[in-house]
Coordinates of C-alpha atoms in Angstrom, one line a residue:
X61 CA -0.2 0.0 0.5
X62 CA 1.6 3.5 -1.1
X63 CA 2.2 5.6 1.6
X64 CA 2.2 9.2 1.6
X65 CA 6.0 9.0 1.3
X66 CA 5.4 7.8 -1.8
X67 CA 3.1 10.2 -2.9
X68 CA 5.3 12.9 -2.4
X69 CA 8.7 11.2 -3.6
X70 CA 6.4 10.9 -7.2
X71 CA 5.9 14.1 -7.2
X72 CA 8.7 15.8 -6.5
X73 CA 7.7 17.5 -3.6
X74 CA 7.3 17.5 0.1
X75 CA 5.9 15.5 2.5
X76 CA 4.3 18.4 4.3
X77 CA 2.9 19.9 0.5
X78 CA 1.2 16.4 0.2
X79 CA -0.6 16.7 3.4
X80 CA -1.9 20.0 2.8
X81 CA -3.2 19.4 -0.8
X82 CA -5.0 16.5 0.9
X83 CA -6.0 18.5 3.9
X84 CA -6.7 22.2 2.1
X85 CA -4.6 23.7 5.3
X86 CA -1.9 26.4 3.1
X87 CA -2.1 27.5 -0.6
X88 CA 0.0 25.2 -2.6
X89 CA 0.6 26.5 -6.2
X90 CA -1.4 24.7 -9.1
X91 CA 1.5 22.9 -10.7
X92 CA 2.1 21.2 -7.0
X93 CA -1.3 20.4 -6.7
X94 CA -2.1 18.6 -9.8
X95 CA 1.6 16.3 -9.9
X96 CA 0.1 15.7 -5.9
X97 CA -3.3 14.8 -7.7
X98 CA -2.1 12.9 -10.3
X99 CA 0.3 11.1 -7.8
X100 CA -2.6 9.8 -5.6
X101 CA -4.3 8.6 -8.1
X102 CA -1.5 6.8 -10.0
X103 CA -0.1 5.1 -6.8
X104 CA -4.4 4.6 -5.2
X105 CA -3.4 6.0 -1.9
X106 CA -5.2 6.0 0.4
X107 CA -4.9 8.3 3.3
X108 CA -4.6 6.6 6.8
X109 CA -7.7 7.3 9.0
X110 CA -5.7 6.1 11.9
X111 CA -3.2 8.9 11.6
X112 CA -5.6 11.7 10.5
X113 CA -7.6 10.4 13.8
X114 CA -5.0 11.0 16.3
X115 CA -4.0 14.3 14.3
X116 CA -7.6 15.5 14.8
X117 CA -8.6 13.7 17.4
X118 CA -11.8 12.7 15.9
X119 CA -12.7 9.4 13.4
X120 CA -16.0 10.4 11.4
X121 CA -16.9 7.0 12.7
X122 CA -19.6 5.9 14.7
X123 CA -20.8 2.8 15.8
X124 CA -23.8 1.1 17.0
X125 CA -24.3 -1.7 19.1
X126 CA -27.9 -4.1 18.4
X127 CA -28.8 -7.5 20.2
X128 CA -29.8 -9.3 17.2
X129 CA -29.3 -8.6 13.6
X130 CA -32.1 -11.2 12.3
X131 CA -34.6 -9.2 14.1
X132 CA -36.2 -6.9 10.8
X133 CA -37.2 -4.5 13.4
X134 CA -33.6 -4.1 13.9
X135 CA -32.4 -4.1 10.2
X136 CA -35.1 -1.1 10.2
X137 CA -34.0 1.0 12.6
X138 CA -30.2 0.3 11.1
X139 CA -31.0 1.8 7.7
X140 CA -32.3 5.1 9.8
X141 CA -29.7 5.7 11.4
X142 CA -27.3 4.7 8.9
X143 CA -28.6 7.6 6.3
X144 CA -29.1 9.9 8.4
X145 CA -25.1 9.2 9.7
X146 CA -23.1 9.2 6.0
X147 CA -25.5 12.5 5.2
X148 CA -23.5 13.9 8.0
X149 CA -19.9 12.4 6.7
X150 CA -19.5 9.7 9.0
X151 CA -19.3 6.1 8.7
X152 CA -21.4 3.6 10.9
X153 CA -20.1 0.4 12.5
X154 CA -22.4 -2.1 12.9
X155 CA -21.8 -5.1 15.8
X156 CA -24.3 -7.7 17.1
X157 CA -24.2 -8.6 20.7
X158 CA -26.7 -12.1 20.2
X159 CA -28.9 -11.5 23.3
X160 CA -25.5 -11.7 25.3
X161 CA -24.2 -9.1 27.8
X162 CA -20.6 -10.6 28.1
X163 CA -20.7 -10.0 24.0
X164 CA -22.0 -6.8 24.6
X165 CA -19.3 -5.7 26.8
X166 CA -16.3 -6.9 24.6
X167 CA -17.9 -4.7 21.6
X168 CA -18.0 -1.8 23.6
X169 CA -14.4 -2.0 24.3
X170 CA -13.5 -3.1 20.5
X171 CA -15.4 -0.1 19.7
X172 CA -13.4 2.3 22.1
X173 CA -10.5 0.7 20.6
X174 CA -11.5 1.9 17.1
X175 CA -11.5 5.1 18.5
X176 CA -15.2 5.9 17.2
X177 CA -16.9 9.1 18.0
X178 CA -20.2 8.4 19.2
X179 CA -22.2 5.1 19.9
X180 CA -25.4 3.9 18.8
X181 CA -26.6 0.8 21.6
X182 CA -29.8 -0.9 21.8
X183 CA -28.9 -2.9 25.3
X184 CA -28.6 -6.8 25.7
X185 CA -30.9 -7.8 29.2
X186 CA -29.6 -7.4 32.3
X187 CA -25.8 -6.1 31.9
X188 CA -25.3 -4.8 36.1
X189 CA -21.1 -3.3 34.5
X190 CA -22.3 -1.7 31.6
X191 CA -22.7 1.6 32.8
X192 CA -19.7 2.3 34.4
X193 CA -18.0 0.4 31.3
X194 CA -19.2 3.3 29.5
X195 CA -19.0 6.0 31.7
X196 CA -14.9 5.3 31.7
X197 CA -15.4 5.3 28.0
X198 CA -16.4 9.0 28.0
X199 CA -18.2 8.7 25.1
X200 CA -21.6 10.6 23.8
X201 CA -23.7 7.6 23.8
X202 CA -27.8 7.2 22.5
X203 CA -29.7 4.2 23.8
X204 CA -32.9 3.0 22.0
X205 CA -35.8 1.3 23.2
X206 CA -34.0 0.2 26.7
X207 CA -32.5 2.3 29.2
X208 CA -29.4 1.0 31.4
X209 CA -29.9 1.8 34.8
X210 CA -26.8 4.0 36.1
X211 CA -26.0 5.4 32.9
X212 CA -27.6 9.1 32.2
X213 CA -27.9 10.0 28.3
X214 CA -30.0 10.7 25.8
X215 CA -32.8 8.1 25.2
X216 CA -34.9 7.1 22.4
X217 CA -38.6 5.0 22.5
X218 CA -41.7 5.1 21.2
X219 CA -44.2 4.2 24.2
X220 CA -44.9 0.5 24.3
X221 CA -47.3 0.8 27.4
X222 CA -49.9 2.6 24.8
X223 CA -49.2 0.6 22.1
X224 CA -49.5 -2.6 24.2
X225 CA -52.9 -1.2 25.8
X226 CA -53.7 -0.3 21.6
X227 CA -53.4 -3.6 20.6
X228 CA -55.6 -5.3 23.5
X229 CA -57.9 -2.4 23.1
X230 CA -58.7 -3.5 19.5
X231 CA -59.2 -7.0 20.1
X232 CA -62.0 -6.1 22.8
X233 CA -63.6 -4.1 20.5
X234 CA -64.0 -7.1 18.1
X235 CA -66.1 -8.6 21.1
X236 CA -63.6 -10.8 22.2
X237 CA -64.2 -12.2 26.0
X238 CA -60.4 -12.5 26.6
X239 CA -57.3 -11.7 25.1
X240 CA -54.3 -13.6 25.9
X241 CA -50.2 -12.1 25.4
X242 CA -47.8 -13.6 24.1
X243 CA -44.7 -11.4 25.6
X244 CA -41.2 -10.9 25.3
X245 CA -38.7 -12.0 27.8
X246 CA -38.4 -10.9 31.7
X247 CA -36.1 -8.0 32.0
X248 CA -35.8 -6.1 28.7
X249 CA -38.2 -2.9 29.4
X250 CA -40.0 -3.4 26.2
X251 CA -41.5 -6.4 27.2
X252 CA -42.4 -5.2 30.1
X253 CA -44.0 -1.9 29.4
X254 CA -45.6 -3.8 26.4
X255 CA -47.0 -6.7 28.4
X256 CA -48.5 -3.2 31.3
X257 CA -50.3 -2.1 28.4
X258 CA -52.3 -5.3 27.8
X259 CA -52.7 -5.2 31.4
X260 CA -54.1 -2.0 31.5
X261 CA -56.6 -2.5 28.7
X262 CA -58.1 -5.7 30.2
X263 CA -58.5 -3.9 33.9
X264 CA -60.2 -0.7 32.0
X265 CA -62.7 -3.3 29.9
X266 CA -63.5 -4.9 33.5
X267 CA -61.9 -8.1 32.2
X268 CA -60.4 -9.9 35.0
X269 CA -56.8 -11.8 34.0
X270 CA -56.7 -15.9 34.5
X271 CA -54.0 -17.8 35.2
X272 CA -52.4 -19.4 32.0
X273 CA -53.5 -16.4 29.8
X274 CA -49.3 -14.8 29.9
X275 CA -47.2 -17.1 27.4
X276 CA -43.3 -16.2 27.4
X277 CA -41.1 -16.2 24.4
X278 CA -37.6 -14.4 23.6
X279 CA -38.5 -12.2 20.3
X280 CA -37.8 -15.5 18.1
X281 CA -40.3 -16.9 15.2
X282 CA -39.8 -19.8 16.9
X283 CA -40.4 -18.5 20.3
X284 CA -43.8 -17.5 18.8
X285 CA -44.5 -20.8 17.1
X286 CA -44.0 -22.9 20.7
X287 CA -46.2 -20.5 22.7
X288 CA -48.5 -20.6 20.6
X289 CA -48.8 -24.7 20.3
X290 CA -49.0 -24.2 24.2
X291 CA -52.0 -22.3 23.8
X292 CA -53.6 -24.2 21.5
X293 CA -52.8 -27.5 23.2
X294 CA -55.2 -25.9 26.5
X295 CA -58.7 -27.5 26.9
X296 CA -60.2 -24.1 26.0
X297 CA -58.3 -22.5 23.2
X298 CA -58.0 -18.2 22.4
X299 CA -59.8 -16.7 20.8
X300 CA -57.3 -13.6 20.5
X301 CA -54.0 -13.1 21.0
X302 CA -51.6 -10.2 21.3
X303 CA -47.7 -10.9 20.5
X304 CA -45.5 -8.7 21.4
X305 CA -43.7 -8.3 18.9
X306 CA -44.5 -9.6 14.5
X307 CA -41.1 -12.1 14.8
X308 CA -42.9 -14.0 17.3
X309 CA -46.7 -13.5 16.1
X310 CA -45.2 -14.7 12.6
X311 CA -44.1 -18.0 14.5
X312 CA -47.8 -17.9 15.9
X313 CA -49.5 -17.8 12.9
X314 CA -47.6 -20.7 11.5
X315 CA -48.2 -23.5 14.4
X316 CA -52.3 -21.9 14.1
X317 CA -52.2 -22.8 10.7
X318 CA -50.3 -26.4 11.6
X319 CA -53.1 -26.8 13.9
X320 CA -55.8 -27.1 10.9
X321 CA -57.4 -23.6 12.2
X322 CA -57.8 -20.2 10.3
X323 CA -56.9 -16.4 11.0
X324 CA -59.1 -14.5 11.9
X325 CA -62.0 -16.9 11.9
X326 CA -61.1 -19.4 14.7
X327 CA -58.0 -17.1 16.5
X328 CA -57.4 -12.9 15.5
X329 CA -54.0 -12.1 15.8
X330 CA -51.8 -8.9 16.6
X331 CA -48.1 -8.5 16.4
X332 CA -46.4 -5.0 17.4
X333 CA -43.6 -3.9 15.0
X334 CA -45.2 -3.7 12.1
X335 CA -42.0 -5.0 10.2
X336 CA -41.6 -4.8 6.4
X337 CA -42.4 -8.5 6.1
X338 CA -45.7 -8.2 9.0
X339 CA -48.0 -7.2 5.6
X340 CA -47.0 -10.3 3.6
X341 CA -47.6 -12.7 6.0
X342 CA -51.1 -15.1 5.5
X343 CA -53.0 -13.3 6.2
X344 CA -51.5 -9.8 6.8
X345 CA -50.7 -9.2 9.8
X346 CA -52.5 -6.3 11.9
X347 CA -49.9 -5.0 14.0
X348 CA -48.7 -2.2 16.4
X349 CA -46.2 0.4 14.5
X350 CA -43.5 1.6 15.2
X351 CA -42.5 4.7 14.1
X352 CA -38.8 3.1 13.0
X353 CA -38.1 5.7 10.7
X354 CA -37.9 8.6 12.6
X355 CA -36.5 6.2 15.5
X356 CA -33.6 6.2 13.3
X357 CA -33.1 9.3 12.2
X358 CA -33.9 10.6 15.9
X359 CA -31.3 8.5 17.0
X360 CA -28.6 9.6 14.6
X361 CA -29.2 13.6 15.0
X362 CA -29.1 13.8 18.8
X363 CA -26.4 11.4 18.9
X364 CA -24.2 14.0 15.8
X365 CA -25.6 17.0 17.9
X366 CA -23.1 15.0 21.3
X367 CA -20.8 14.7 18.9
X368 CA -20.7 17.8 17.9
X369 CA -20.5 19.2 21.3
X370 CA -24.3 19.9 22.3
X371 CA -24.3 20.2 25.8
X372 CA -27.6 20.1 28.1
X373 CA -29.4 17.3 30.3
X374 CA -30.4 14.1 28.4
X375 CA -33.3 14.1 26.3
X376 CA -35.7 12.0 26.3
X377 CA -37.7 11.3 22.8
X378 CA -40.9 9.2 23.4
X379 CA -42.8 8.4 20.0
X380 CA -46.0 7.3 19.5
X381 CA -47.2 3.9 18.2
X382 CA -50.1 3.1 15.5
X383 CA -52.5 0.7 14.9
X384 CA -52.3 -0.7 11.5
X385 CA -55.5 -3.1 10.8
X386 CA -54.9 -5.9 8.4
X387 CA -56.5 -9.3 7.8
X388 CA -55.3 -11.1 11.0
X389 CA -58.4 -9.5 13.0
X390 CA -61.5 -10.2 12.8
X391 CA -64.9 -9.6 15.0
X392 CA -65.4 -12.3 18.0
X393 CA -67.9 -15.4 16.7
X394 CA -68.7 -17.9 19.3
X395 CA -67.9 -22.0 18.6
X396 CA -70.7 -23.9 17.8

């Protein structure tokens, strides 16, 4: 790989002159500039990002750490963050923790070693040392969806409780006497908040929760499939199910179809997230839509402001979800 010395030698100028041409930091004659530019092109010279970062104390690089890159919801959030960062002249390094706190901690160290200018973080479960680790790195951080106990920084999230309530109320308004819930894992804020919304809607409608009306998954399609199988194996199967994310809801739809039942004729299903695939399931999935583009761009803008030196109290950007009614829900029809 060509070095700046190689460029200087080919152009017949000093290394300092090459640096001034590349960084536009001082006047250089047209003749010298043209020779430097020709040498850069001929040698395919690429300036060292490490050297520039040491000189300017910035890498124009941001990090983003997510818990599960197989979940389409995160892919859609990444799209918004990356587009906004690219437009602002920043590169984005993406890391996947696989929902493992230890792997998450390792990636935080790796990203800090890469001298990133700031970090977008969707945390992975309970990680008691994460706040201290991030504070020690002194990096600008914006959290998405999930708070980190002890870490006081900007946060972007949707009102998950309202979303759970909207989903459950929709099913109740269709006349379903009871709504069961396939929840996400314990210990994750979005999961507990969506579950709280489900409970609040039932209480507002005067519907008592029964033992077994809550089944837990882990936000994967397989867990939704298995949870739905367990519900169908009961003596009295539910007529309506609120599933706390679309990926689990797709697994639930599969289990219902395999059991020879129809959605929504036999069971109505509502998901959460409104991933792009939700509109193309069979039948198309009624779901609570998160404003993913707004989450991504809002997150990136907050982080870029902090990287640029913005001070002040941490901001909380709370966005509102909306119900997308499709074909997976219908009015309750008592079985004969």
